Coordinates of C-alpha atoms in Angstrom, one line a residue:
X1 CA 20.8 131.6 -97.5
X2 CA 17.2 130.9 -98.3
X3 CA 16.3 127.2 -98.5
X4 CA 14.6 125.9 -101.6
X5 CA 12.1 123.5 -100.1
X6 CA 9.9 124.2 -97.1
X7 CA 10.3 122.1 -93.9
X8 CA 7.5 121.1 -91.5
X9 CA 8.3 120.4 -87.8
X10 CA 6.2 119.2 -84.9
X11 CA 6.2 120.3 -81.3
X12 CA 3.8 118.5 -78.9
X13 CA 1.2 117.9 -81.7
X14 CA 1.5 121.4 -83.1
X15 CA 3.0 121.8 -86.6
X16 CA 4.8 124.8 -88.0
X17 CA 6.2 125.7 -91.4
X18 CA 9.7 126.8 -92.2
X19 CA 8.9 128.3 -95.5
X20 CA 11.4 127.8 -98.4
X21 CA 11.4 129.5 -101.8
X22 CA 8.7 127.0 -103.0
X23 CA 6.2 128.7 -100.7
X24 CA 7.7 132.2 -100.3
X25 CA 7.5 132.7 -104.0
X26 CA 4.1 131.2 -104.5
X27 CA 1.2 133.5 -105.4
X28 CA -0.9 131.7 -102.7
X29 CA 1.3 133.0 -99.8
X30 CA 1.8 136.1 -97.8
X31 CA 3.1 136.8 -94.3
X32 CA -0.4 137.4 -92.8
X33 CA -1.8 134.2 -94.2
X34 CA 1.2 132.1 -93.2
X35 CA 0.9 129.4 -90.5
X36 CA 1.5 130.8 -87.1
X37 CA 4.7 129.7 -85.4
X38 CA 4.3 127.7 -82.2
X39 CA 5.8 130.6 -80.2
X40 CA 3.0 132.8 -81.6
X41 CA 0.2 130.5 -80.3
X42 CA -0.2 132.3 -77.0
X43 CA -4.0 132.1 -76.4
X44 CA -4.9 129.9 -73.4
X45 CA -8.4 128.7 -72.5
X46 CA -9.2 132.0 -70.6
X47 CA -8.2 134.1 -73.6
X48 CA -10.6 132.0 -75.8
X49 CA -13.3 132.2 -73.1
X50 CA -12.9 136.0 -73.1
X51 CA -13.1 136.0 -76.9
X52 CA -16.5 134.3 -76.8
X53 CA -17.8 136.5 -73.9
X54 CA -16.7 139.6 -75.9
X55 CA -18.4 138.3 -79.1
X56 CA -21.6 137.1 -77.4
X57 CA -22.3 140.2 -75.3
X58 CA -23.7 142.4 -78.0
X59 CA -27.0 144.1 -79.0
X60 CA -28.1 141.3 -81.4
X61 CA -27.7 138.7 -78.7
X62 CA -29.8 140.9 -76.3
X63 CA -32.6 141.0 -78.9
X64 CA -32.6 137.2 -79.7
X65 CA -35.4 136.4 -77.2
X66 CA -37.6 139.0 -78.7
X67 CA -36.9 137.7 -82.2
X68 CA -37.9 134.2 -81.2
X69 CA -41.1 135.3 -79.5
X70 CA -42.2 137.8 -82.1
X71 CA -41.1 136.1 -85.3
X72 CA -41.1 132.4 -84.4
X73 CA -44.1 132.2 -82.1
X74 CA -42.3 130.8 -79.0
X75 CA -43.0 131.5 -75.4
X76 CA -40.3 133.2 -73.4
X77 CA -39.3 129.8 -71.8
X78 CA -39.2 128.1 -75.1
X79 CA -37.2 130.9 -76.6
X80 CA -34.5 130.7 -73.9
X81 CA -34.4 127.0 -74.2
X82 CA -33.9 127.2 -77.9
X83 CA -31.0 129.7 -77.5
X84 CA -29.2 127.4 -74.9
X85 CA -29.7 124.2 -77.0
X86 CA -28.6 125.9 -80.2
X87 CA -25.4 127.1 -78.7
X88 CA -24.6 123.7 -77.3
X89 CA -25.3 122.2 -80.8
X90 CA -23.1 124.8 -82.6
X91 CA -20.2 123.9 -80.2
X92 CA -19.8 120.7 -82.2
X93 CA -18.8 122.2 -85.6
X94 CA -17.0 125.1 -83.8
X95 CA -14.8 122.7 -81.9
X96 CA -14.2 120.3 -84.8
X97 CA -13.4 123.0 -87.3
X98 CA -11.0 124.6 -84.8
X99 CA -8.8 121.5 -84.7
X100 CA -6.9 122.0 -87.9
X101 CA -6.4 125.7 -87.1
X102 CA -4.8 124.8 -83.8
X103 CA -2.7 121.8 -85.2
X104 CA -1.4 123.6 -88.3
X105 CA -1.7 127.3 -87.4
X106 CA -3.7 128.0 -90.6
X107 CA -6.6 130.5 -91.1
X108 CA -10.0 129.5 -92.5
X109 CA -9.3 130.3 -96.3
X110 CA -6.2 128.2 -96.3
X111 CA -8.0 125.3 -94.7
X112 CA -10.7 125.6 -97.4
X113 CA -8.1 124.9 -100.0
X114 CA -8.2 121.3 -99.0
X115 CA -11.9 120.8 -99.6
X116 CA -12.7 123.3 -102.3
X117 CA -9.4 123.6 -104.1
X118 CA -6.6 126.3 -104.0
X119 CA -8.6 128.6 -106.3
X120 CA -12.0 127.2 -105.5
X121 CA -11.7 128.2 -101.9
X122 CA -12.4 131.8 -102.9
X123 CA -16.1 131.0 -103.5
X124 CA -17.1 129.9 -100.0
X125 CA -14.7 132.5 -98.6
X126 CA -16.5 135.3 -100.4
X127 CA -19.9 134.0 -99.4
X128 CA -18.6 134.1 -95.8
X129 CA -17.0 137.5 -96.3
X130 CA -20.2 139.2 -97.6
X131 CA -22.2 138.0 -94.7
X132 CA -19.5 139.2 -92.3
X133 CA -19.4 142.6 -94.0
X134 CA -23.2 142.9 -93.6
X135 CA -23.0 142.1 -89.9
X136 CA -20.1 144.5 -89.5
X137 CA -22.3 147.3 -90.9
X138 CA -25.2 146.4 -88.6
X139 CA -23.0 146.2 -85.5
X140 CA -21.3 149.5 -86.5
X141 CA -24.8 151.1 -86.7
X142 CA -25.4 150.0 -83.1
X143 CA -22.0 151.2 -82.0
X144 CA -22.4 154.5 -83.8
X145 CA -25.8 155.1 -82.0
X146 CA -24.0 154.4 -78.7
X147 CA -21.3 157.0 -79.5
X148 CA -24.1 159.5 -80.5
X149 CA -25.9 159.0 -77.2
X150 CA -22.6 159.2 -75.3
X151 CA -21.7 162.5 -76.9
X152 CA -25.2 163.7 -76.3
X153 CA -24.9 163.0 -72.6
X154 CA -21.6 164.9 -72.4
X155 CA -22.4 167.8 -74.8
X156 CA -26.0 169.1 -74.6
X157 CA -25.9 170.6 -78.1
X158 CA -25.0 167.3 -79.7
X159 CA -28.5 165.9 -79.2
X160 CA -29.8 168.5 -81.7
X161 CA -27.9 166.8 -84.5
X162 CA -30.3 163.9 -84.5
X163 CA -29.7 161.5 -87.4
X164 CA -26.6 163.4 -88.5
X165 CA -25.1 162.8 -85.1
X166 CA -25.8 159.0 -85.5
X167 CA -24.0 159.0 -88.9
X168 CA -21.0 160.8 -87.4
X169 CA -21.0 158.3 -84.6
X170 CA -21.1 155.5 -87.2
X171 CA -18.0 156.8 -88.9
X172 CA -16.1 157.2 -85.6
X173 CA -16.9 153.7 -84.6
X174 CA -16.2 152.4 -88.1
X175 CA -12.7 153.9 -88.0
X176 CA -12.1 152.6 -84.5
X177 CA -12.9 149.0 -85.5
X178 CA -10.6 149.1 -88.5
X179 CA -7.7 150.5 -86.4
X180 CA -7.9 147.6 -83.9
X181 CA -7.8 144.9 -86.5
X182 CA -5.0 146.5 -88.5
X183 CA -2.9 146.3 -85.3
X184 CA -3.2 142.5 -85.4
X185 CA -4.2 139.5 -83.3
X186 CA -2.5 140.5 -80.1
X187 CA -4.5 143.8 -80.1
X188 CA -7.7 141.8 -80.5
X189 CA -6.7 139.4 -77.7
X190 CA -6.0 142.4 -75.4
X191 CA -9.4 144.0 -76.2
X192 CA -11.3 140.8 -75.6
X193 CA -9.5 140.1 -72.3
X194 CA -10.1 143.6 -71.1
X195 CA -13.7 143.8 -72.1
X196 CA -15.0 140.4 -70.9
X197 CA -15.2 141.3 -67.1
X198 CA -16.6 144.8 -67.9
X199 CA -19.3 143.2 -70.0
X200 CA -20.3 140.8 -67.3
X201 CA -20.4 143.7 -64.8
X202 CA -22.7 145.6 -67.2
X203 CA -25.1 142.6 -67.5
X204 CA -25.3 142.3 -63.7
X205 CA -25.9 146.0 -63.3
X206 CA -28.7 146.0 -65.8
X207 CA -30.3 143.0 -64.2
X208 CA -30.2 144.7 -60.7
X209 CA -31.8 147.8 -62.3
X210 CA -34.6 145.8 -64.0
X211 CA -35.6 143.0 -61.6
X212 CA -37.7 145.2 -59.2
X213 CA -39.8 146.3 -62.2
X214 CA -41.0 142.9 -63.6
X215 CA -42.3 139.5 -62.6
X216 CA -40.6 136.4 -64.0
X217 CA -43.8 134.4 -63.3
X218 CA -45.9 136.7 -65.4
X219 CA -43.2 136.9 -68.1
X220 CA -43.0 133.1 -68.4
X221 CA -46.8 132.9 -68.5
X222 CA -47.2 135.2 -71.5
X223 CA -48.9 133.0 -74.2
X224 CA -47.1 132.4 -77.5
X225 CA -47.8 134.3 -80.7
X226 CA -48.8 131.2 -82.7
X227 CA -52.1 129.6 -83.7
X228 CA -54.0 128.2 -80.8
X229 CA -53.4 124.5 -80.5
X230 CA -50.5 124.5 -82.9
X231 CA -47.8 122.0 -82.2
X232 CA -44.7 123.6 -80.7
X233 CA -42.3 121.2 -82.5
X234 CA -42.2 122.9 -85.9
X235 CA -42.0 126.4 -84.4
X236 CA -39.3 125.4 -81.9
X237 CA -37.3 123.6 -84.6
X238 CA -37.4 126.7 -86.9
X239 CA -36.3 128.9 -84.0
X240 CA -33.6 126.5 -83.1
X241 CA -32.2 126.6 -86.7
X242 CA -32.2 130.4 -86.6
X243 CA -30.3 130.4 -83.4
X244 CA -27.7 127.9 -84.7
X245 CA -27.5 130.2 -87.7
X246 CA -26.4 133.1 -85.4
X247 CA -23.0 131.5 -85.0
X248 CA -23.0 129.5 -88.3
X249 CA -20.4 132.0 -89.6
X250 CA -18.0 131.4 -86.8
X251 CA -18.3 127.7 -87.0
X252 CA -16.6 128.0 -90.4
X253 CA -13.9 130.6 -89.8
X254 CA -13.0 129.5 -86.2
X255 CA -9.5 128.5 -87.5
X256 CA -8.9 132.3 -87.8
X257 CA -8.7 132.3 -84.0
X258 CA -7.8 128.7 -83.1
X259 CA -4.5 129.1 -85.0
X260 CA -3.4 131.2 -82.0
X261 CA -4.4 128.6 -79.3
X262 CA -1.7 127.0 -77.2
X263 CA -3.3 123.5 -77.5
X264 CA -6.4 121.6 -78.5
X265 CA -7.4 121.4 -74.9
X266 CA -7.3 125.2 -74.6
X267 CA -9.5 125.8 -77.7
X268 CA -12.0 123.2 -76.6
X269 CA -12.3 124.3 -73.0
X270 CA -12.3 128.0 -73.9
X271 CA -15.2 127.5 -76.3
X272 CA -17.2 125.4 -73.8
X273 CA -16.7 127.9 -71.0
X274 CA -17.3 131.0 -73.1
X275 CA -20.1 130.4 -75.6
X276 CA -23.3 128.6 -74.4
X277 CA -23.8 130.1 -71.0
X278 CA -22.9 133.6 -72.1
X279 CA -25.3 133.5 -75.0
X280 CA -28.1 132.1 -72.7
X281 CA -27.6 134.6 -69.9
X282 CA -27.3 137.7 -72.1
X283 CA -30.3 136.7 -74.2
X284 CA -32.2 136.1 -70.9
X285 CA -31.2 139.6 -69.8
X286 CA -32.6 141.0 -73.0
X287 CA -36.0 139.3 -72.4
X288 CA -36.1 140.6 -68.8
X289 CA -35.0 144.1 -69.7
X290 CA -37.5 144.4 -72.6
X291 CA -40.3 143.2 -70.2
X292 CA -39.3 145.7 -67.5
X293 CA -38.8 148.6 -70.0
X294 CA -42.5 149.7 -69.8
X295 CA -42.2 150.4 -66.0
X296 CA -38.6 151.7 -66.3
X297 CA -39.0 154.2 -69.1
X298 CA -42.7 154.2 -70.0
X299 CA -42.5 152.4 -73.4
X300 CA -41.4 148.9 -74.6
X301 CA -37.8 149.1 -75.8
X302 CA -36.1 146.0 -77.2
X303 CA -32.5 147.1 -77.6
X304 CA -30.2 148.2 -74.7
X305 CA -28.7 151.2 -76.4
X306 CA -32.1 152.9 -76.8
X307 CA -33.3 151.7 -73.4
X308 CA -30.3 153.3 -71.6
X309 CA -30.7 156.4 -73.7
X310 CA -34.0 156.9 -71.9
X311 CA -32.2 157.3 -68.5
X312 CA -32.4 160.8 -67.2
X313 CA -29.0 160.9 -65.6
X314 CA -26.4 162.1 -68.1
X315 CA -23.6 160.5 -66.0
X316 CA -25.1 157.0 -66.0
X317 CA -25.9 157.3 -69.7
X318 CA -22.3 158.3 -70.5
X319 CA -20.9 155.4 -68.4
X320 CA -23.3 152.8 -69.9
X321 CA -22.7 154.0 -73.4
X322 CA -19.0 153.8 -73.0
X323 CA -19.3 150.2 -71.9
X324 CA -21.7 149.4 -74.7
X325 CA -19.2 150.9 -77.2
X326 CA -16.5 148.5 -75.8
X327 CA -19.0 145.6 -76.0
X328 CA -19.9 146.3 -79.6
X329 CA -16.2 146.9 -80.5
X330 CA -15.1 143.6 -79.0
X331 CA -17.9 141.7 -80.9
X332 CA -17.4 143.5 -84.2
X333 CA -13.6 143.3 -84.5
X334 CA -13.5 139.6 -83.8
X335 CA -16.7 138.3 -85.3
X336 CA -17.1 140.5 -88.4
X337 CA -13.7 141.9 -89.5
X338 CA -11.1 139.2 -89.0
X339 CA -12.8 136.7 -91.3
X340 CA -13.4 138.9 -94.4
X341 CA -9.9 140.3 -93.9
X342 CA -8.4 136.8 -94.4
X343 CA -11.0 135.9 -97.0
X344 CA -10.2 138.9 -99.2
X345 CA -6.4 138.2 -98.9
X346 CA -7.0 134.7 -100.1
X347 CA -8.1 136.1 -103.5
X348 CA -4.5 137.4 -104.3
X349 CA -2.2 137.2 -101.2
X350 CA 0.7 138.9 -103.0
X351 CA -1.5 141.9 -103.9
X352 CA -3.8 142.2 -100.9
X353 CA -2.2 142.3 -97.5
X354 CA -3.9 142.6 -94.1
X355 CA -4.2 146.4 -94.1
X356 CA -5.7 146.5 -97.6
X357 CA -8.1 143.7 -96.7
X358 CA -9.3 145.4 -93.6
X359 CA -10.0 148.6 -95.5
X360 CA -11.8 146.6 -98.2
X361 CA -13.9 145.0 -95.5
X362 CA -14.7 148.4 -94.0
X363 CA -15.8 149.9 -97.4
X364 CA -18.0 146.9 -98.3
X365 CA -19.7 147.2 -94.9
X366 CA -20.1 150.9 -95.4
X367 CA -21.7 150.3 -98.8
X368 CA -24.1 147.8 -97.4
X369 CA -25.3 150.3 -94.8
X370 CA -25.5 153.2 -97.2
X371 CA -29.3 152.9 -97.4
X372 CA -29.7 153.2 -93.6
X373 CA -27.2 156.0 -93.4
X374 CA -28.9 158.0 -96.1
X375 CA -32.2 157.5 -94.2
X376 CA -30.7 158.9 -91.0
X377 CA -29.4 161.9 -93.0
X378 CA -32.9 162.5 -94.3
X379 CA -31.8 162.1 -98.0
X380 CA -34.1 159.2 -98.7
X381 CA -37.4 157.8 -97.2
X382 CA -37.8 154.1 -96.8
X383 CA -39.9 151.6 -94.8
X384 CA -37.2 148.9 -94.8
X385 CA -36.0 148.5 -91.2
X386 CA -32.6 147.2 -90.0
X387 CA -34.5 144.8 -87.7
X388 CA -36.3 143.1 -90.6
X389 CA -33.0 142.6 -92.5
X390 CA -31.4 141.2 -89.3
X391 CA -34.1 138.7 -88.5
X392 CA -34.5 137.4 -92.0
X393 CA -30.8 136.8 -92.3
X394 CA -30.7 134.5 -89.4
X395 CA -32.5 131.7 -91.1
X396 CA -31.5 132.5 -94.7
X397 CA -27.7 132.5 -94.4
X398 CA -27.6 129.5 -92.1
X399 CA -29.1 127.5 -94.9
X400 CA -26.2 128.5 -97.2
X401 CA -23.4 128.0 -94.7
X402 CA -24.5 124.7 -93.3
X403 CA -23.2 122.6 -96.2
X404 CA -19.7 124.3 -96.0
X405 CA -19.5 123.4 -92.3
X406 CA -20.4 119.7 -93.0
X407 CA -17.9 119.5 -95.9
X408 CA -15.1 121.0 -93.8
X409 CA -15.6 118.5 -91.0
X410 CA -15.8 115.5 -93.3
X411 CA -12.8 116.5 -95.4
X412 CA -10.5 117.0 -92.4
X413 CA -11.6 114.1 -90.2
X414 CA -12.8 111.4 -92.6
X415 CA -11.1 112.1 -95.9
X416 CA -7.8 113.6 -94.9
X417 CA -7.8 111.9 -91.5
X418 CA -6.4 115.0 -89.8
X419 CA -3.3 114.9 -92.1
X420 CA -2.7 118.0 -94.3
X421 CA 0.2 118.9 -96.5
X422 CA 1.0 122.1 -94.8
X423 CA 3.4 123.5 -97.5
X424 CA 1.1 122.1 -100.2
X425 CA -1.7 124.3 -99.1
X426 CA 0.4 127.4 -100.2
X427 CA 1.4 125.9 -103.6
X428 CA -0.3 124.9 -106.8
X429 CA 1.1 121.4 -107.1
X430 CA -0.5 119.3 -104.3
X431 CA -4.2 120.2 -104.0
X432 CA -6.4 120.8 -107.1
X433 CA -7.2 124.3 -108.3
X434 CA -10.9 123.4 -108.1
X435 CA -12.2 120.5 -106.1
X436 CA -15.5 119.7 -107.8
X437 CA -16.5 117.2 -105.1
X438 CA -16.7 120.1 -102.7
X439 CA -18.7 122.3 -105.1
X440 CA -21.1 119.5 -105.8
X441 CA -21.6 118.7 -102.1
X442 CA -22.2 122.4 -101.6
X443 CA -24.4 123.1 -104.6
X444 CA -26.9 120.2 -104.1
X445 CA -28.2 121.3 -100.7
X446 CA -28.3 124.9 -101.7
X447 CA -30.4 124.1 -104.8
X448 CA -32.7 121.9 -102.8
X449 CA -33.1 124.7 -100.2
X450 CA -34.0 127.2 -102.9
X451 CA -36.5 124.7 -104.5
X452 CA -38.1 124.0 -101.1
X453 CA -39.1 127.7 -100.8
X454 CA -41.7 127.1 -103.5
X455 CA -43.0 123.8 -102.0
X456 CA -45.3 123.5 -99.0
X457 CA -44.4 119.8 -98.8
X458 CA -40.6 120.4 -98.6
X459 CA -40.7 123.8 -96.7
X460 CA -39.1 121.9 -93.8
X461 CA -35.9 121.6 -95.8
X462 CA -35.5 125.4 -95.7
X463 CA -36.9 125.8 -92.1
X464 CA -34.2 123.4 -90.8
X465 CA -31.7 124.6 -93.4
X466 CA -28.5 124.5 -91.3
X467 CA -29.1 120.9 -90.1
X468 CA -30.3 119.6 -93.5
X469 CA -27.6 121.4 -95.4
X470 CA -24.7 120.4 -93.2
X471 CA -25.7 116.8 -93.0
X472 CA -26.5 116.4 -96.7
X473 CA -23.3 118.4 -97.7
X474 CA -21.1 116.2 -95.6
X475 CA -22.7 112.9 -96.8
X476 CA -22.5 113.9 -100.5
X477 CA -18.8 115.0 -100.1
X478 CA -17.9 111.8 -98.4
X479 CA -19.6 109.7 -101.0
X480 CA -17.9 111.6 -103.9
X481 CA -14.4 111.4 -102.4
X482 CA -14.8 107.8 -101.5
X483 CA -15.7 106.9 -105.1
X484 CA -12.5 108.3 -106.6
X485 CA -8.8 108.4 -105.7
X486 CA -8.0 112.1 -105.3
X487 CA -4.4 113.3 -105.8
X488 CA -5.0 115.7 -102.9
X489 CA -5.8 112.8 -100.7
X490 CA -2.8 110.8 -101.7
X491 CA -0.4 113.7 -101.2
X492 CA -2.0 114.9 -97.9
X493 CA 0.9 114.4 -95.6
X494 CA 2.5 116.9 -93.2

């Protein structure tokens, strides 16, 4: 017989929900969005480390050093330092926002119901989802190119397809990504655990190939592309903000993964082991490989897929492309599909299940890449490059997402004091439909960021957008919640 009221139990600091009819019949609940049972939390620190290795070893990480030297005017040494420091900094919101996911087993959209309201949570969710769908499209473009080059190394006639072959590769890779995520979290865990050692081996192999063809001393001595005598501080800070923005998205939806962690210790250690050093080493590899590419293949090549495509041996190209396909797949499934899948379900959990949400994510990503695909098919001509879109996003979207990260941390640790009404997050009678404190704290930094674009005096507010946004958003939210007695605070008990 089905119980009427939901029950919450605790095991070693982990809470789980025995859903009653009050939750099961709620329009805010479905099986995929439900809190994970304690027995389902099977990811240890090494699984989480592998998750971060799998997400960090990808084409965009490889090109970060080039982005910082070309677009932000840093030297190679300054660029690598900015990447390392940024990933140490981003560990703070990543680890803090992972706490409620591990403790309560809830995904990102459900956690947002506490700070933005049960219905209001859809606004920041959709902002996050749109960014993820864009990245999904970009990564799928890289994966599709790798499949095209792989098939070209195996079947000589495939090369003659040109752009059409790349589009076919895109669609194959697109389908493969959706298939993995539809199969569920265990399939993602398996993929990340399998791919992590392979990706480390690829990095070592590429480094051995490149090192005899370049000089680290000469590389570090290359002068920066900024005005002579200009202070490094402003350039470094802007580059640092952009690098923090690289994982700004995951600092929000990390509960989507930490809900499967065995303990808080596992999620903390897994993230510390897996993120900063992997990002630093693979970005360093990108700098080294780009510098060595002139001697290796005769031209400067800034992405590994194209560089390996210049190798004359079809066998080595096939092997390398297969590994790059695995690398891009492990990044794309975890970083860019899981979040929007949960975000889209949050709109109407009874109508949109995981399979439908995965397909919706795929079609939005496909639509966002339609321009680039039509270019490859020769149906349109355009000067807009994928690299330009990618580099401009790094700074822009971090400014939007910073306030959300600050609000989430303040809400859980300072306002709710790590106590959430687990069943109430799935009903309409505990937390407000719209929490205007959250929207005010989000809106003010965003408006100031937009206004700063037209002001030389306040351009720093945009340049350091993630830091200014997260700090201001958190402070405003704390102030607004402290000034009023919120029903959601009073009822926030497990």
